[in-house]
Short mmCIF file of C-alpha atoms in Angstrom, two decimals:
data_model
loop_
_atom_site.label_atom_id
_atom_site.label_comp_id
_atom_site.label_asym_id
_atom_site.label_seq_id
_atom_site.Cartn_x
_atom_site.Cartn_y
_atom_site.Cartn_z
CA MET G 1 0.00 0.00 0.00
CA PHE G 2 2.75 2.44 0.88
CA ASN G 3 4.89 1.68 -2.14
CA ASN G 4 2.18 2.99 -4.42
CA SER G 5 2.67 6.69 -5.07
CA SER G 6 -0.94 7.48 -5.98
CA LYS G 7 -2.07 5.84 -2.74
CA ILE G 8 0.38 7.99 -0.80
CA LEU G 9 -1.10 11.06 -2.49
CA PHE G 10 -4.68 10.02 -1.72
CA ILE G 11 -3.91 9.14 1.88
CA THR G 12 -2.25 12.52 2.37
CA VAL G 13 -5.20 14.36 0.82
CA MET G 14 -7.61 12.31 2.94
CA ILE G 15 -5.77 13.30 6.11
CA ILE G 16 -5.72 16.93 4.94
CA GLY G 17 -9.48 16.82 4.33
CA THR G 18 -10.16 15.58 7.83
CA LEU G 19 -7.86 18.21 9.29
CA ILE G 20 -9.63 20.93 7.28
CA THR G 21 -12.93 19.76 8.70
CA VAL G 22 -11.69 19.59 12.25
CA THR G 23 -9.98 22.98 12.21
CA SER G 24 -12.50 24.98 10.16
CA ASN G 25 -14.37 27.76 11.86
CA SER G 26 -17.41 27.79 9.62
CA TRP G 27 -19.80 25.12 8.47
CA LEU G 28 -18.96 25.77 4.83
CA GLY G 29 -15.31 25.02 5.51
CA ALA G 30 -16.31 21.88 7.35
CA TRP G 31 -18.37 20.84 4.35
CA MET G 32 -15.42 21.43 2.04
CA GLY G 33 -13.18 19.30 4.24
CA LEU G 34 -15.72 16.48 4.22
CA GLU G 35 -15.89 16.67 0.43
CA ILE G 36 -12.11 16.54 0.07
CA ASN G 37 -12.07 13.59 2.43
CA LEU G 38 -14.69 11.77 0.36
CA LEU G 39 -13.03 12.57 -2.96
CA SER G 40 -9.74 11.10 -1.84
CA PHE G 41 -11.10 8.13 0.07
CA ILE G 42 -13.01 6.71 -2.90
CA PRO G 43 -9.87 6.07 -5.06
CA LEU G 44 -8.27 4.36 -2.06
CA LEU G 45 -11.23 2.00 -1.84
CA SER G 46 -11.58 0.92 -5.42
CA ASP G 47 -8.85 -1.50 -6.39
CA ASN G 48 -8.43 -2.30 -10.04
CA ASN G 49 -10.70 -5.05 -11.32
CA ASN G 50 -11.95 -6.05 -7.92
CA LEU G 51 -15.68 -6.51 -8.09
CA THR G 52 -16.67 -6.15 -4.45
CA SER G 53 -14.47 -3.19 -3.64
CA THR G 54 -15.87 -1.27 -6.61
CA GLU G 55 -19.37 -1.93 -5.36
CA SER G 56 -18.55 -0.87 -1.85
CA SER G 57 -16.89 2.31 -3.10
CA LEU G 58 -20.08 3.01 -5.07
CA LYS G 59 -22.16 2.48 -1.96
CA TYR G 60 -19.88 4.72 0.08
CA PHE G 61 -20.01 7.40 -2.58
CA LEU G 62 -23.80 7.43 -2.81
CA THR G 63 -24.41 7.60 0.93
CA GLN G 64 -21.73 10.18 1.57
CA ALA G 65 -22.80 12.37 -1.34
CA LEU G 66 -26.38 12.29 -0.09
CA ALA G 67 -25.25 13.12 3.44
CA SER G 68 -23.07 16.00 2.33
CA THR G 69 -25.80 17.55 0.18
CA VAL G 70 -28.25 17.37 3.07
CA LEU G 71 -25.55 18.82 5.32
CA LEU G 72 -24.99 21.75 2.98
CA PHE G 73 -28.72 22.32 2.60
CA SER G 74 -29.28 22.49 6.34
CA VAL G 75 -26.17 24.62 6.79
CA ILE G 76 -27.62 27.14 4.33
CA LEU G 77 -30.88 27.09 6.27
CA LEU G 78 -28.96 27.63 9.50
CA MET G 79 -27.04 30.59 8.06
CA LEU G 80 -30.31 31.98 6.77
CA LYS G 81 -31.76 31.71 10.25
CA ASN G 82 -28.71 33.35 11.80
CA ASN G 83 -28.36 36.20 9.33
CA PHE G 84 -31.88 37.12 8.28
CA ASN G 85 -33.90 36.02 11.31
CA ASN G 86 -36.00 33.85 9.10
CA GLU G 87 -38.82 31.78 10.53
CA VAL G 88 -36.99 28.48 10.04
CA ASN G 89 -36.90 26.59 13.29
CA GLU G 90 -33.38 26.34 14.69
CA SER G 91 -33.77 22.92 16.29
CA PHE G 92 -35.11 21.63 12.96
CA THR G 93 -31.99 22.66 11.06
CA SER G 94 -29.59 21.41 13.68
CA MET G 95 -31.49 18.14 13.76
CA MET G 96 -30.98 17.85 10.00
CA ILE G 97 -27.27 18.61 10.37
CA MET G 98 -27.02 16.05 13.13
CA SER G 99 -28.77 13.32 11.16
CA SER G 100 -26.64 13.92 8.08
CA LEU G 101 -23.51 13.66 10.24
CA LEU G 102 -24.82 10.48 11.82
CA LEU G 103 -25.32 9.13 8.31
CA LYS G 104 -21.75 10.06 7.47
CA SER G 105 -20.34 8.33 10.51
CA GLY G 106 -22.63 5.30 10.23
CA ALA G 107 -24.40 5.53 13.59
CA ALA G 108 -27.47 3.51 14.29
CA PRO G 109 -30.62 4.76 12.62
CA PHE G 110 -28.52 5.35 9.51
CA HIS G 111 -26.15 2.40 9.80
CA PHE G 112 -27.45 0.15 7.03
CA TRP G 113 -24.74 1.00 4.50
CA PHE G 114 -21.91 0.35 6.91
CA PRO G 115 -21.70 -3.47 7.33
CA ASN G 116 -22.66 -4.11 3.70
CA MET G 117 -19.98 -1.78 2.49
CA MET G 118 -17.34 -3.18 4.78
CA GLU G 119 -18.02 -6.66 3.42
CA GLY G 120 -16.33 -5.67 0.16
CA LEU G 121 -13.17 -4.04 1.48
CA ASN G 122 -9.79 -5.36 2.46
CA TRP G 123 -8.60 -5.02 6.03
CA MET G 124 -6.54 -1.85 5.67
CA ASN G 125 -9.43 0.02 4.09
CA SER G 126 -11.82 -1.26 6.72
CA LEU G 127 -9.44 -0.04 9.40
CA LEU G 128 -9.45 3.40 7.78
CA LEU G 129 -13.22 3.30 7.55
CA MET G 130 -13.66 2.22 11.15
CA THR G 131 -11.29 4.72 12.68
CA TRP G 132 -10.13 7.65 10.57
CA GLN G 133 -13.35 8.33 8.73
CA LYS G 134 -15.14 8.73 12.05
CA ILE G 135 -13.07 11.69 13.23
CA ALA G 136 -14.54 14.47 11.11
CA PRO G 137 -18.28 13.69 11.54
CA LEU G 138 -17.92 13.06 15.27
CA MET G 139 -15.99 16.28 15.70
CA LEU G 140 -18.78 18.14 13.90
CA ILE G 141 -21.43 16.38 16.00
CA SER G 142 -19.69 17.70 19.10
CA TYR G 143 -20.39 21.26 17.92
CA LEU G 144 -24.15 20.71 18.02
CA ASN G 145 -26.02 20.43 21.24
CA ILE G 146 -29.27 18.60 20.80
CA LYS G 147 -29.36 15.85 23.36
CA GLU G 148 -32.51 14.03 22.34
CA LEU G 149 -31.49 12.82 18.89
CA LEU G 150 -28.00 12.00 20.16
CA LEU G 151 -29.50 9.98 23.02
CA ILE G 152 -31.74 8.03 20.65
CA SER G 153 -28.82 7.42 18.33
CA VAL G 154 -26.59 6.21 21.18
CA ILE G 155 -29.13 3.72 22.46
CA LEU G 156 -29.98 2.48 18.97
CA SER G 157 -26.28 2.18 18.03
CA VAL G 158 -25.31 0.08 21.00
CA ILE G 159 -28.36 -2.16 20.58
CA VAL G 160 -27.91 -2.55 16.81
CA GLY G 161 -24.21 -3.23 17.22
CA ALA G 162 -24.97 -5.90 19.78
CA ILE G 163 -27.88 -7.63 18.08
CA GLY G 164 -26.50 -7.38 14.56
CA GLY G 165 -23.25 -9.09 15.35
CA LEU G 166 -24.86 -12.09 16.97
CA ASN G 167 -25.32 -14.34 13.99
CA GLN G 168 -22.43 -13.23 11.79
CA THR G 169 -19.84 -15.55 10.38
CA SER G 170 -17.90 -12.92 8.48
CA LEU G 171 -15.18 -11.23 10.49
CA ARG G 172 -15.56 -7.96 8.60
CA LYS G 173 -19.25 -7.77 9.42
CA LEU G 174 -18.48 -8.70 12.99
CA MET G 175 -15.92 -5.91 13.24
CA SER G 176 -18.29 -3.45 11.62
CA PHE G 177 -21.10 -4.21 14.05
CA SER G 178 -18.64 -3.94 16.89
CA SER G 179 -17.62 -0.61 15.39
CA ILE G 180 -21.25 0.53 15.45
CA ASN G 181 -21.43 -0.47 19.10
CA HIS G 182 -18.25 1.43 19.92
CA LEU G 183 -19.61 4.37 17.94
CA GLY G 184 -22.55 4.44 20.35
CA TRP G 185 -20.12 4.66 23.25
CA MET G 186 -18.17 7.39 21.47
CA LEU G 187 -21.32 9.41 20.86
CA SER G 188 -22.29 9.08 24.50
CA SER G 189 -18.83 10.19 25.59
CA LEU G 190 -19.21 13.10 23.19
CA MET G 191 -22.24 14.22 25.18
CA ILE G 192 -20.09 14.61 28.29
CA SER G 193 -16.73 15.92 27.20
CA GLU G 194 -14.55 16.01 24.15
CA SER G 195 -11.40 14.80 25.89
CA ILE G 196 -13.06 11.57 26.99
CA TRP G 197 -14.21 11.10 23.42
CA LEU G 198 -10.60 11.53 22.29
CA VAL G 199 -9.38 8.98 24.83
CA TYR G 200 -12.07 6.51 23.80
CA PHE G 201 -11.33 7.03 20.13
CA LEU G 202 -7.60 6.53 20.56
CA PHE G 203 -8.01 3.36 22.58
CA TYR G 204 -10.55 1.99 20.14
CA SER G 205 -8.26 2.75 17.20
CA PHE G 206 -5.36 1.02 18.95
CA LEU G 207 -7.34 -2.14 19.68
CA SER G 208 -8.92 -2.40 16.26
CA PHE G 209 -5.52 -1.71 14.70
CA ILE G 210 -4.04 -4.76 16.43
CA LEU G 211 -6.88 -7.02 15.32
CA THR G 212 -7.01 -5.83 11.73
CA PHE G 213 -3.21 -5.99 11.52
CA MET G 214 -3.32 -9.65 12.44
CA PHE G 215 -6.28 -10.37 10.14
CA ASN G 216 -4.49 -8.62 7.32
CA ILE G 217 -1.28 -10.60 7.77
CA PHE G 218 -3.01 -13.97 7.81
CA LYS G 219 -5.82 -12.91 5.41
CA LEU G 220 -8.55 -14.01 7.78
CA PHE G 221 -12.05 -13.11 6.63
CA HIS G 222 -14.34 -15.73 8.16
CA LEU G 223 -14.83 -17.38 11.50
CA ASN G 224 -13.91 -20.89 10.46
CA GLN G 225 -10.48 -19.65 9.40
CA LEU G 226 -10.04 -18.42 12.95
CA PHE G 227 -10.96 -21.79 14.40
CA SER G 228 -8.48 -23.76 12.36
CA TRP G 229 -5.57 -21.40 11.83
CA PHE G 230 -3.95 -20.87 15.20
CA ILE G 231 -3.72 -24.44 16.31
CA ASN G 232 0.01 -24.62 15.79
CA SER G 233 1.02 -21.58 17.79
CA LYS G 234 -0.33 -21.23 21.31
CA ILE G 235 1.07 -17.73 21.87
CA LEU G 236 -0.55 -16.40 18.74
CA LYS G 237 -3.84 -18.08 19.53
CA PHE G 238 -4.14 -16.85 23.09
CA THR G 239 -2.93 -13.32 22.41
CA LEU G 240 -5.26 -12.86 19.44
CA PHE G 241 -8.32 -13.96 21.38
CA MET G 242 -7.31 -11.88 24.38
CA ASN G 243 -7.20 -8.94 21.99
CA PHE G 244 -10.76 -9.80 21.03
CA LEU G 245 -11.79 -9.73 24.68
CA SER G 246 -9.91 -6.48 25.12
CA LEU G 247 -11.84 -4.94 22.23
CA GLY G 248 -15.04 -6.17 23.82
CA GLY G 249 -14.10 -4.42 27.06
CA LEU G 250 -13.50 -7.18 29.57
CA PRO G 251 -12.09 -5.66 32.79
CA PRO G 252 -8.51 -6.86 33.20
CA PHE G 253 -7.63 -5.77 29.66
CA LEU G 254 -6.98 -2.36 28.18
CA GLY G 255 -10.32 -2.02 26.37
CA PHE G 256 -12.09 -1.63 29.66
CA LEU G 257 -10.32 1.63 30.49
CA PRO G 258 -12.16 4.00 28.13
CA LYS G 259 -15.44 2.29 29.00
CA TRP G 260 -14.56 2.82 32.65
CA LEU G 261 -14.07 6.54 32.08
CA VAL G 262 -17.37 6.84 30.21
CA ILE G 263 -19.20 4.89 32.91
CA GLN G 264 -17.74 7.11 35.62
CA GLN G 265 -18.68 10.31 33.82
CA LEU G 266 -22.17 9.11 32.97
CA THR G 267 -22.85 8.10 36.57
CA SER G 268 -21.75 11.51 37.73
CA CYS G 269 -24.23 13.00 35.26
CA ASN G 270 -27.02 10.71 36.55
CA GLN G 271 -27.58 9.11 33.16
CA TYR G 272 -28.45 5.73 34.60
CA PHE G 273 -30.92 4.58 31.97
CA LEU G 274 -28.51 5.29 29.13
CA LEU G 275 -25.69 3.62 31.03
CA THR G 276 -27.74 0.50 31.69
CA ALA G 277 -28.69 0.17 28.03
CA MET G 278 -25.09 0.64 26.92
CA MET G 279 -23.64 -1.82 29.39
CA MET G 280 -26.23 -4.50 28.74
CA SER G 281 -25.72 -4.35 25.00
CA THR G 282 -21.94 -4.35 25.41
CA LEU G 283 -22.43 -7.54 27.38
CA ILE G 284 -24.02 -9.02 24.28
CA THR G 285 -21.04 -7.99 22.15
CA LEU G 286 -18.79 -9.58 24.74
CA PHE G 287 -20.90 -12.69 24.41
CA PHE G 288 -20.24 -13.03 20.73
CA TYR G 289 -16.56 -12.31 21.14
CA LEU G 290 -16.46 -14.99 23.80
CA ARG G 291 -18.21 -17.41 21.48
CA ILE G 292 -15.41 -16.92 18.97
CA CYS G 293 -12.81 -17.51 21.65
CA TYR G 294 -14.68 -20.48 23.05
CA SER G 295 -12.93 -23.15 21.05
CA ALA G 296 -9.51 -21.62 21.60
CA PHE G 297 -9.71 -21.23 25.35
CA MET G 298 -10.76 -24.80 26.10
CA LEU G 299 -8.35 -27.02 27.99
CA ASN G 300 -9.21 -29.91 25.74
CA TYR G 301 -8.61 -28.91 22.16
CA PHE G 302 -7.89 -30.34 18.78
CA GLU G 303 -4.18 -30.60 17.99
CA ASN G 304 -2.33 -31.63 14.89
CA ASN G 305 0.40 -34.23 14.98
CA TRP G 306 2.51 -32.29 12.56
CA MET G 307 3.75 -28.83 13.36
CA MET G 308 3.67 -25.98 10.90
CA THR G 309 6.30 -23.85 12.50
CA LEU G 310 5.41 -20.22 12.29
CA ASN G 311 8.23 -17.76 11.94
CA MET G 312 7.77 -15.54 14.97
CA ASN G 313 10.90 -13.46 14.50
CA ASN G 314 10.02 -11.11 11.70
CA PHE G 315 9.15 -7.46 12.19
CA ASN G 316 5.38 -7.85 12.00
CA MET G 317 5.26 -10.50 14.69
CA ASN G 318 7.46 -8.46 17.02
CA LEU G 319 5.29 -5.40 16.49
CA TYR G 320 2.20 -7.48 17.09
CA LEU G 321 3.56 -8.95 20.31
CA ILE G 322 4.60 -5.56 21.69
CA LEU G 323 1.21 -4.03 20.89
CA THR G 324 -0.52 -7.07 22.37
CA PHE G 325 1.45 -6.68 25.56
CA PHE G 326 0.04 -3.19 25.95
CA SER G 327 -3.42 -4.35 25.00
CA ILE G 328 -3.47 -7.08 27.64
CA PHE G 329 -1.54 -5.57 30.53
CA GLY G 330 -2.27 -1.90 29.75
CA LEU G 331 -4.98 -1.38 32.32
CA ILE G 332 -2.82 -2.90 35.07
CA LEU G 333 0.16 -0.81 34.02
CA ILE G 334 -1.86 2.39 33.90
CA SER G 335 -3.33 1.68 37.34
CA LEU G 336 0.13 0.94 38.73
CA PHE G 337 1.56 4.18 37.34
CA PHE G 338 -1.42 6.07 38.68
CA PHE G 339 -0.79 4.77 42.21
CA MET G 340 2.96 5.27 42.00
CA LEU G 341 2.71 8.89 40.95
CA MET B 1 -44.04 37.21 1.06
CA ILE B 2 -41.30 37.36 -1.53
CA MET B 3 -38.94 35.78 1.02
CA ILE B 4 -41.23 32.78 1.35
CA LEU B 5 -41.32 32.44 -2.42
CA TYR B 6 -37.52 32.71 -2.50
CA TRP B 7 -36.92 29.97 0.03
CA SER B 8 -39.85 27.63 -0.21
CA LEU B 9 -39.34 26.93 -3.91
CA PRO B 10 -35.76 25.61 -3.55
CA MET B 11 -36.71 23.71 -0.40
CA ILE B 12 -39.54 21.93 -2.19
CA LEU B 13 -37.27 21.26 -5.15
CA PHE B 14 -34.57 19.90 -2.85
CA ILE B 15 -36.99 17.51 -1.18
CA LEU B 16 -38.22 16.37 -4.59
CA GLY B 17 -34.60 15.77 -5.63
CA LEU B 18 -33.99 13.71 -2.50
CA PHE B 19 -37.08 11.61 -3.26
CA CYS B 20 -35.81 11.09 -6.77
CA PHE B 21 -32.37 10.14 -5.42
CA VAL B 22 -33.59 7.50 -3.00
CA SER B 23 -36.43 6.11 -5.14
CA ASN B 24 -34.40 3.06 -6.20
CA ARG B 25 -34.33 3.37 -9.97
CA LYS B 26 -33.13 0.78 -12.42
CA HIS B 27 -29.94 2.53 -13.55
CA LEU B 28 -27.06 3.99 -11.61
CA LEU B 29 -26.88 6.84 -14.10
CA SER B 30 -30.34 8.11 -13.14
CA MET B 31 -29.22 8.23 -9.51
CA LEU B 32 -26.18 10.29 -10.50
CA LEU B 33 -28.43 12.59 -12.55
CA SER B 34 -30.70 13.20 -9.58
CA LEU B 35 -27.61 13.90 -7.50
CA GLU B 36 -26.65 16.56 -10.03
CA PHE B 37 -30.19 17.95 -9.76
CA ILE B 38 -29.80 18.22 -5.96
CA VAL B 39 -26.46 19.95 -6.45
CA LEU B 40 -28.06 22.45 -8.84
CA ILE B 41 -30.78 23.24 -6.32
CA LEU B 42 -28.13 23.74 -3.66
CA PHE B 43 -26.27 26.07 -6.00
CA PHE B 44 -29.48 28.03 -6.52
CA MET B 45 -30.03 28.36 -2.75
CA LEU B 46 -26.44 29.26 -2.10
CA PHE B 47 -26.45 31.86 -4.84
CA ILE B 48 -29.57 33.55 -3.51
CA TYR B 49 -28.12 33.52 -0.01
CA LEU B 50 -24.76 34.92 -1.05
CA ASN B 51 -26.41 37.62 -3.14
CA MET B 52 -28.40 38.73 -0.14
CA LEU B 53 -25.34 38.87 2.03
CA ASN B 54 -22.99 40.75 -0.32
CA TYR B 55 -20.45 37.96 -0.09
CA GLU B 56 -19.50 38.68 -3.71
CA SER B 57 -20.44 35.03 -4.29
CA TYR B 58 -16.92 33.67 -4.32
CA PHE B 59 -18.05 30.66 -2.35
CA SER B 60 -20.43 29.68 -5.15
CA MET B 61 -17.39 29.22 -7.41
CA MET B 62 -15.81 26.91 -4.85
CA PHE B 63 -19.11 25.08 -4.49
CA LEU B 64 -19.26 24.58 -8.24
CA THR B 65 -15.70 23.25 -8.25
CA PHE B 66 -16.40 20.77 -5.52
CA SER B 67 -19.67 19.62 -7.03
CA VAL B 68 -18.05 19.13 -10.43
CA CYS B 69 -15.36 17.03 -8.75
CA GLU B 70 -18.08 15.00 -7.06
CA GLY B 71 -19.94 14.50 -10.32
CA ALA B 72 -16.76 13.41 -12.07
CA LEU B 73 -16.06 10.98 -9.25
CA GLY B 74 -19.56 9.55 -9.59
CA LEU B 75 -19.08 9.12 -13.32
CA SER B 76 -15.72 7.42 -12.80
CA ILE B 77 -17.32 5.01 -10.35
CA LEU B 78 -19.99 4.39 -13.00
CA VAL B 79 -17.26 3.59 -15.53
CA SER B 80 -15.51 1.21 -13.17
CA MET B 81 -18.84 -0.48 -12.37
CA ILE B 82 -19.41 -0.99 -16.08
CA ARG B 83 -15.88 -2.36 -16.46
CA THR B 84 -16.44 -4.93 -13.73
CA HIS B 85 -20.13 -5.79 -14.19
CA GLY B 86 -20.89 -4.97 -17.80
CA ASN B 87 -23.94 -2.83 -16.99
CA ASP B 88 -25.13 -0.29 -14.47
CA TYR B 89 -28.27 -1.99 -13.18
CA PHE B 90 -28.71 -1.98 -9.45
CA GLN B 91 -30.14 -5.49 -9.52
CA SER B 92 -26.83 -6.88 -10.73
CA PHE B 93 -24.83 -5.52 -7.81
CA ASN B 94 -24.01 -8.17 -5.29
CA ILE B 95 -23.66 -6.60 -1.89
CA MET B 96 -26.32 -3.93 -2.12
#
């Protein structure tokens, strides 16, 4: 990916588009940044002669173009309201802005394009879609303050992310539903403070980077590949599934930390109903992660008589093991440093 | 009264364009055409707004540039769909 000069160009322009959106001080500038981001992300998606990635880039283009036109329309209405004191209702326009941004980020009432589109991508593009493409819309959502729609979207996102992933056998769909679930948590942390959103986003990006890195190396796309692949290396098997649990947010691992912060802040804001819905549905996501890990964590497991020795000494494996160390022991380390300081 | 005429016409047109966009036609090209229609309505609204505000309408030029880029991107996706599938019918797309 990084030896291809046109891809380097498009990645740079995509990053610039997101930065334009995040740093702009008017809605028109934010719209322009979103457009630049879209225009440079589409060529990254569509590989040559690949049927599914072309379709998913088409799907991404149609939804994002629709969302950005609605965004610009409601921005014009908002400016009209601000400058000419027109009789357009303010909450109506900000609700339209909010829903177009939710469509752009793929949150729950508007999530239908997201898993279908991710089904056609390779792992690097899905990582970009799950993490980087979320920054600009979420940052713009944080500028609006209408709690009701955001609350509905949070509850629907966590529930959809939990229920939708239950019966999936494709790892990409599983990761995309888990991404919708995490998006619900991110939106709820956005209601409280932006710094907690940043912490949550960074931790989520880290964890999903580890998993997609591994999936990309071994070209894993379905669950049955997971069941049969890691039999020959116990370290790889256990660390990969512990990363799964860490992404699901099981307490001794790192993924629990941002959830912990969000839970603390939401309890101090007395948002108990929201918190209960989020935690219960995250329990369901943990259930389907645990069901993947089930066969690997058994004491009695299937073992081959021959050994396919895996080369664990190359750069990718070392990087993976270091990152996995932080993913598994990170919460303990952070707590230790907190008490030592 | 003239304000209502100014703003309600493009709003109605925009909503009609959205209906046309999402109405699940047979061809991809008709979807792209309705997208261009929406973009034209937005240009109309933006132009009226900028004229009222004495912005010297420089933003409408940037809007046109961006929308032309978007239209060209849609057409290039259409071309690549035709290269992989042989047609632009929505019923022949697999994952949609």
